[in-house]
Short mmCIF file of C-alpha atoms in Angstrom, two decimals:
data_model
loop_
_atom_site.label_atom_id
_atom_site.label_comp_id
_atom_site.label_asym_id
_atom_site.label_seq_id
_atom_site.Cartn_x
_atom_site.Cartn_y
_atom_site.Cartn_z
CA MET A 228 -112.71 92.59 -38.90
CA ALA A 229 -114.36 89.18 -38.41
CA LYS A 230 -112.59 86.66 -36.23
CA SER A 231 -111.30 83.53 -37.87
CA SER A 232 -113.39 80.46 -37.23
CA ASN A 233 -110.34 78.20 -37.38
CA LYS A 234 -109.87 76.26 -34.19
CA LYS A 235 -106.68 77.17 -32.35
CA PRO A 236 -104.25 74.42 -31.38
CA VAL A 237 -104.30 73.33 -27.76
CA VAL A 238 -100.65 72.26 -27.72
CA TYR A 239 -97.55 73.49 -29.56
CA SER A 240 -94.87 71.54 -31.40
CA ALA A 241 -91.21 72.41 -30.83
CA LEU A 242 -91.20 74.28 -34.15
CA GLU A 243 -94.25 76.32 -33.13
CA VAL A 244 -92.57 77.12 -29.81
CA ALA A 245 -89.47 78.25 -31.70
CA ASN A 246 -91.53 80.51 -33.96
CA LEU A 247 -93.39 82.07 -31.04
CA CYS A 248 -90.14 82.72 -29.18
CA GLY A 249 -88.20 83.93 -32.21
CA VAL A 250 -85.52 81.23 -32.06
CA VAL A 251 -84.48 78.30 -34.24
CA ASN A 252 -86.13 74.91 -33.80
CA GLN A 253 -83.06 73.31 -32.20
CA THR A 254 -83.01 75.93 -29.46
CA ALA A 255 -86.59 75.07 -28.48
CA ILE A 256 -85.70 71.36 -28.48
CA ASN A 257 -82.69 72.06 -26.25
CA TRP A 258 -84.89 73.98 -23.78
CA ILE A 259 -87.14 70.93 -23.55
CA ARG A 260 -84.34 68.36 -23.31
CA ASN A 261 -82.63 70.36 -20.58
CA ASN A 262 -85.92 70.53 -18.64
CA TYR A 263 -86.13 74.31 -18.86
CA LEU A 264 -89.46 74.04 -20.67
CA LYS A 265 -92.09 71.51 -19.68
CA ALA A 266 -93.18 69.19 -22.50
CA PHE A 267 -94.43 65.69 -23.22
CA LYS A 268 -93.83 63.26 -26.06
CA THR A 269 -96.39 62.01 -28.55
CA PRO A 270 -96.50 58.29 -29.42
CA GLY A 271 -94.36 59.20 -32.44
CA GLY A 272 -91.67 60.74 -30.21
CA GLN A 273 -92.43 64.41 -31.00
CA PHE A 274 -92.37 67.07 -28.28
CA ARG A 275 -95.58 68.93 -27.41
CA VAL A 276 -95.93 71.93 -25.08
CA TYR A 277 -99.03 73.24 -23.32
CA PRO A 278 -99.73 76.98 -23.81
CA GLU A 279 -99.71 77.62 -20.04
CA ASP A 280 -96.25 76.02 -19.65
CA LEU A 281 -94.86 78.08 -22.52
CA MET A 282 -96.36 81.22 -21.01
CA GLU A 283 -94.72 80.49 -17.64
CA PHE A 284 -91.38 79.77 -19.32
CA MET A 285 -91.45 83.05 -21.26
CA GLU A 286 -92.59 85.14 -18.31
CA LYS A 287 -89.73 83.86 -16.13
CA ARG A 288 -87.27 84.98 -18.80
CA SER A 289 -88.96 88.35 -19.42
CA MET A 290 -89.64 87.39 -23.03
CA ARG A 291 -92.31 89.20 -25.04
CA ILE A 292 -95.53 87.17 -24.96
CA PRO A 293 -97.07 87.00 -28.46
CA PRO A 294 -100.78 87.87 -28.69
CA GLU A 295 -101.74 84.42 -29.98
CA LEU A 296 -100.23 82.77 -26.89
CA LEU A 297 -101.98 85.25 -24.59
CA ASP A 298 -105.22 84.45 -26.36
CA GLN A 299 -104.76 80.73 -25.79
CA CYS A 300 -104.15 81.16 -22.08
CA ASP A 301 -106.86 83.79 -21.60
CA ASN A 302 -109.41 81.34 -22.99
CA LYS A 303 -108.20 78.78 -20.44
CA ILE A 304 -108.04 76.01 -22.97
CA VAL A 305 -108.07 72.68 -21.19
CA VAL A 306 -106.32 69.66 -22.64
CA GLU A 307 -107.79 66.49 -21.25
CA PRO A 308 -105.04 64.11 -20.07
CA HIS A 309 -104.78 60.64 -21.52
CA THR A 310 -105.87 58.43 -18.62
CA LEU A 311 -105.87 54.65 -18.54
CA LEU A 312 -106.93 52.03 -15.98
CA ILE A 313 -105.45 48.51 -16.06
CA VAL A 314 -107.59 45.89 -14.32
CA ASP A 315 -105.96 42.48 -13.87
CA ASP A 316 -105.64 40.34 -10.73
CA ASP A 317 -102.27 39.04 -11.99
CA SER A 318 -100.19 41.75 -10.33
CA ALA A 319 -97.01 40.84 -12.22
CA LEU A 320 -98.72 41.13 -15.61
CA ASN A 321 -100.56 44.27 -14.50
CA ASP A 322 -97.20 45.87 -13.65
CA VAL A 323 -95.60 44.69 -16.92
CA ILE A 324 -98.38 46.28 -18.98
CA CYS A 325 -98.15 49.47 -16.91
CA GLN A 326 -94.38 49.82 -17.25
CA PHE A 327 -94.44 49.05 -20.99
CA LEU A 328 -97.08 51.70 -21.69
CA LYS A 329 -95.36 54.29 -19.48
CA LYS A 330 -92.05 53.77 -21.27
CA ARG A 331 -93.73 53.99 -24.65
CA ASN A 332 -95.81 57.09 -23.96
CA GLU A 333 -94.95 59.42 -21.09
CA SER A 334 -98.12 61.48 -21.56
CA ILE A 335 -100.46 58.67 -20.44
CA GLN A 336 -101.53 58.74 -16.79
CA ILE A 337 -101.97 55.13 -15.72
CA TYR A 338 -103.96 53.72 -12.81
CA GLN A 339 -104.02 50.09 -11.69
CA ALA A 340 -106.63 47.87 -10.06
CA PHE A 341 -106.20 44.23 -9.04
CA ASP A 342 -109.77 43.12 -8.30
CA GLY A 343 -113.33 43.96 -9.24
CA PHE A 344 -114.06 46.13 -6.20
CA GLU A 345 -110.96 48.28 -6.72
CA ALA A 346 -111.75 48.51 -10.43
CA GLY A 347 -115.23 49.88 -9.78
CA SER A 348 -113.91 52.43 -7.31
CA GLN A 349 -111.17 53.62 -9.68
CA LEU A 350 -113.58 53.83 -12.61
CA VAL A 351 -115.92 56.12 -10.68
CA GLN A 352 -113.22 58.25 -9.04
CA LYS A 353 -110.68 58.55 -11.89
CA GLN A 354 -113.02 58.37 -14.93
CA PRO A 355 -110.25 56.94 -17.18
CA LYS A 356 -110.63 57.45 -20.91
CA CYS A 357 -109.42 53.93 -21.67
CA LEU A 358 -109.73 50.63 -19.78
CA ILE A 359 -107.66 47.46 -20.16
CA LEU A 360 -109.85 44.81 -18.55
CA ASP A 361 -109.06 41.20 -17.68
CA MET A 362 -112.19 39.15 -18.38
CA ASP A 363 -111.14 36.45 -15.89
CA LEU A 364 -111.39 38.36 -12.60
CA PRO A 365 -112.35 35.97 -9.75
CA GLY A 366 -116.04 35.95 -8.92
CA ILE A 367 -116.98 38.38 -11.72
CA ASP A 368 -118.86 37.83 -14.96
CA GLY A 369 -116.67 39.68 -17.44
CA LEU A 370 -119.39 40.15 -20.02
CA LYS A 371 -121.83 41.57 -17.48
CA LEU A 372 -119.14 43.92 -16.22
CA CYS A 373 -118.37 45.17 -19.75
CA ARG A 374 -122.08 45.69 -20.41
CA HIS A 375 -122.49 47.59 -17.13
CA ILE A 376 -119.54 49.87 -17.87
CA GLN A 377 -120.80 50.53 -21.40
CA GLN A 378 -124.37 51.30 -20.34
CA SER A 379 -123.78 53.36 -17.20
CA ASP A 380 -122.81 57.04 -17.23
CA ALA A 381 -121.14 56.63 -13.83
CA PHE A 382 -117.91 55.33 -15.37
CA GLY A 383 -117.37 57.97 -18.05
CA LYS A 384 -117.89 55.62 -21.04
CA PRO A 385 -114.22 54.58 -21.46
CA PHE A 386 -112.83 52.69 -24.42
CA ILE A 387 -112.58 49.06 -23.28
CA ILE A 388 -109.74 46.77 -24.32
CA VAL A 389 -110.38 43.21 -23.16
CA VAL A 390 -107.59 40.76 -22.28
CA THR A 391 -108.23 37.12 -21.42
CA ALA A 392 -106.64 33.71 -21.10
CA LEU A 393 -109.87 32.11 -22.29
CA ASN A 394 -109.88 30.68 -25.82
CA ASP A 395 -113.58 31.33 -26.31
CA THR A 396 -114.75 32.61 -29.70
CA LYS A 397 -118.29 33.18 -28.41
CA THR A 398 -117.04 35.47 -25.64
CA GLU A 399 -115.04 37.46 -28.15
CA GLU A 400 -118.07 37.83 -30.41
CA GLU A 401 -120.23 38.96 -27.49
CA CYS A 402 -117.61 41.53 -26.45
CA LEU A 403 -117.39 42.98 -29.93
CA LYS A 404 -121.20 43.18 -30.11
CA LEU A 405 -121.07 45.29 -26.95
CA GLY A 406 -118.76 47.76 -28.68
CA ILE A 407 -115.51 46.69 -27.05
CA THR A 408 -112.58 48.38 -28.78
CA LYS A 409 -110.34 45.30 -29.02
CA PHE A 410 -110.12 41.74 -27.74
CA PHE A 411 -106.70 40.25 -26.90
CA ARG A 412 -105.81 36.72 -25.82
CA LYS A 413 -102.93 35.95 -23.48
CA PRO A 414 -99.99 35.78 -23.86
CA LEU A 415 -100.32 39.41 -24.78
CA ASN A 416 -98.76 41.31 -27.66
CA LEU A 417 -97.79 44.45 -25.74
CA PRO A 418 -96.84 46.60 -28.77
CA GLU A 419 -100.20 45.83 -30.35
CA ILE A 420 -102.01 46.72 -27.12
CA ALA A 421 -100.06 50.00 -26.95
CA GLU A 422 -101.01 50.83 -30.54
CA THR A 423 -104.68 50.14 -29.75
CA VAL A 424 -104.52 52.41 -26.70
CA GLU A 425 -102.92 55.21 -28.71
CA LYS A 426 -105.44 54.91 -31.55
CA SER A 427 -108.27 55.03 -29.01
CA PHE A 428 -106.97 58.31 -27.61
CA GLU A 429 -106.49 59.72 -31.11
CA SER A 430 -110.04 58.84 -32.15
CA SER A 431 -111.35 60.41 -28.94
CA GLN A 432 -109.56 63.67 -29.73
CA GLU A 433 -110.84 63.66 -33.31
CA SER A 434 -114.44 63.14 -32.17
CA ARG A 435 -114.15 66.15 -29.84
CA GLY A 436 -112.44 68.31 -32.46
#
């Protein structure tokens, strides 16, 4: 019998967990809320569970492991984490953005940098999928930095979201020509930035899928 060519999911919803375990949906949700089963929340507030965490949960409770779950784990499916680097020398604003995004989406792993040198180091070491970049870093040409990040493979080609206190239409136009995802002026609209970050991650997943 030929194998299906349909791509298997890399994470399970609470309902899918319930079906695999032979319980009702609310039971699976209670397992997650009581921290018995590891899970994370989507931007829309829905629970998602990695196959490996579900496997561990079921094994500890001597539950029968369904073949489809075994297949997922045997293939060692890797779900790339949502990683983000915030680069802004205003430490208070940097922290505000970080805390807002963490509260909004627990699944995002956030790194912070407060100057150009630290930003370069973090970009190379962490390879974040998304970058929130202050264009006004002391002693740095923001446009040149954006161009360098976009053109070099050393930084992992992250989505770049620019933030700036400059009211410069030309700079914005140049940024967008470079392929910058979004350009924001300070004071910042944090919910709009969060939505842009989430859409960037979603489009990245769709392009891989």
